[in-house]
XYZ file of C-alpha atoms in Angstrom:
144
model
C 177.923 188.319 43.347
C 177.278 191.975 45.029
C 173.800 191.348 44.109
C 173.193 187.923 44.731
C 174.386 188.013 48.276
C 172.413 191.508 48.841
C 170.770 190.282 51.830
C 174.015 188.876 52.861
C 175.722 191.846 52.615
C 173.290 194.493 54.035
C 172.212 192.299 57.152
C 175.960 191.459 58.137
C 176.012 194.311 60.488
C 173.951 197.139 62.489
C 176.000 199.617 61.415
C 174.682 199.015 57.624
C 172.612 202.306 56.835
C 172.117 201.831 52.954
C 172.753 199.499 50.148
C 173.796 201.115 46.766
C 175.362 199.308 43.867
C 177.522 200.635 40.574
C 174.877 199.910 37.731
C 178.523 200.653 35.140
C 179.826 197.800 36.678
C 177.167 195.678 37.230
C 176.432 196.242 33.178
C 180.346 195.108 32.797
C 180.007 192.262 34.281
C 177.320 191.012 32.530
C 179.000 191.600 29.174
C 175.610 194.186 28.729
C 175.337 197.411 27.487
C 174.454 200.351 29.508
C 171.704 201.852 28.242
C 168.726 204.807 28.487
C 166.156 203.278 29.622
C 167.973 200.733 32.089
C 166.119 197.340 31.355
C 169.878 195.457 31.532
C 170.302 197.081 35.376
C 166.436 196.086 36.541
C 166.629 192.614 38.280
C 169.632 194.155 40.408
C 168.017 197.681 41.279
C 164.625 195.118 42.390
C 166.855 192.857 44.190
C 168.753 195.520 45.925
C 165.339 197.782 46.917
C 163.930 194.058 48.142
C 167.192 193.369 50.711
C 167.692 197.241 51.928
C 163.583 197.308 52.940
C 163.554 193.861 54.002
C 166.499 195.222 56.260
C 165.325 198.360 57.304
C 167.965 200.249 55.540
C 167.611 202.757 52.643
C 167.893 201.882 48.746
C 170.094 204.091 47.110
C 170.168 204.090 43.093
C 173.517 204.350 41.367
C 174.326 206.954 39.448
C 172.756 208.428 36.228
C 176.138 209.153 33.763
C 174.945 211.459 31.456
C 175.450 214.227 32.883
C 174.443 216.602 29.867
C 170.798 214.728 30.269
C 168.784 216.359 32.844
C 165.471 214.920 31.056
C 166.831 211.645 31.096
C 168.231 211.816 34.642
C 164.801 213.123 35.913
C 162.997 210.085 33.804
C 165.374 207.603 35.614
C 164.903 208.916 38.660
C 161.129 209.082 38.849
C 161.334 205.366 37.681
C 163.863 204.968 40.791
C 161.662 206.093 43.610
C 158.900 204.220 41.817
C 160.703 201.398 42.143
C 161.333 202.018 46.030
C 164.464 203.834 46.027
C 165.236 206.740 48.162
C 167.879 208.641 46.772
C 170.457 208.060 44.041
C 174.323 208.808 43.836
C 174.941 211.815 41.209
C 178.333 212.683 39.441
C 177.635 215.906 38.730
C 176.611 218.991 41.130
C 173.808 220.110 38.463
C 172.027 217.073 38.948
C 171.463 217.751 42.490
C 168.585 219.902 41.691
C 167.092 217.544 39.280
C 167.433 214.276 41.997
C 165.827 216.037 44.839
C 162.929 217.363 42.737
C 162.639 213.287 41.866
C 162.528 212.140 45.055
C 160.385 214.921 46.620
C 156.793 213.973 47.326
C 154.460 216.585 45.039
C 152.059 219.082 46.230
C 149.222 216.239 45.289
C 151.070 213.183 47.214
C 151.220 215.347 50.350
C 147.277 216.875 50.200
C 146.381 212.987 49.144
C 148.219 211.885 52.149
C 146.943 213.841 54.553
C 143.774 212.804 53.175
C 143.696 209.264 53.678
C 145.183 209.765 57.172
C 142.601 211.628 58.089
C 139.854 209.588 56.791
C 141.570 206.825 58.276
C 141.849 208.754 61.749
C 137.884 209.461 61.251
C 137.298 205.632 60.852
C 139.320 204.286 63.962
C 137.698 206.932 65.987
C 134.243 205.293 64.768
C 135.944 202.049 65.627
C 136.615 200.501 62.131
C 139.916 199.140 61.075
C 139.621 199.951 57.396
C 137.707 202.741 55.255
C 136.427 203.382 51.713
C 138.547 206.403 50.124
C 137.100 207.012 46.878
C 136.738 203.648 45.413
C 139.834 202.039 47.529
C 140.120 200.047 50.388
C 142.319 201.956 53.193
C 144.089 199.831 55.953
C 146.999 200.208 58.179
C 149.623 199.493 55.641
C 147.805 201.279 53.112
C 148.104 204.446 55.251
C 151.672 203.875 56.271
């Protein structure tokens, strides 16, 4: 019910700041099994990203259990922050490491980035509200 009432739950108060969930016991509850890849825990994680940005608040993943995996762990978490997460819960200290690395924009994010804001910043001073960059449209939210 957790995830069915996410909106509920993380627009009940101000003092909300994230919106996490236990992907074990979601999995439970379903009578599912946990597994790799994570297809039995994606409706919730897609729900739960949709209600904490809908509410301003930050997505946090649950946690990855293997904690022997790093390559899996770094796979799942890499899927997480595609999906709009965050940050993610860990078990384990040596998967600290592995999780920030994840969730850390790359040396080619930032430089595209700061591309595109400056194109866009060259447009509005030309007074246009959206530019070509490459072969895609830029607009506010695109630059956000």
């Amino acid at each position: 019910m957790g995830i069915e009432n996410a909106w509920t739950i993380v627009s009940a108060s101000e003092r909300v700041c994230s919106l996490t969930f236990g992907a074990e016991d979601y999995t439970a509850d379903l009578g599912g099994v946990k597994t790799k890849e994570g297809e039995e825990t994606s409706y919730a994680r897609r729900r739960l990203v949709n209600a904490a940005r809908a509410a301003g608040v930050q997505a946090i993943d649950s946690v990855y259990g293997d904690v022997a995996d790093l390559e899996g762990l770094r796979e799942w978490a890499r899927r997480s922050r595609a999906l709009g997460f965050e940050g993610m819960g860990c078990v384990h200290p040596r998967q600290i490491p592995v999780i920030h690395d994840s969730f850390a924009p790359s040396l080619e994010e930032i430089q595209k980035a700061l591309s595109i804001v400056a194109a866009f910043e060259e447009a509005e001073r030309r007074g246009l509200a959206v530019v070509s960059f490459g072969s895609k449209m830029i607009d506010p939210p695109a630059v956000e």
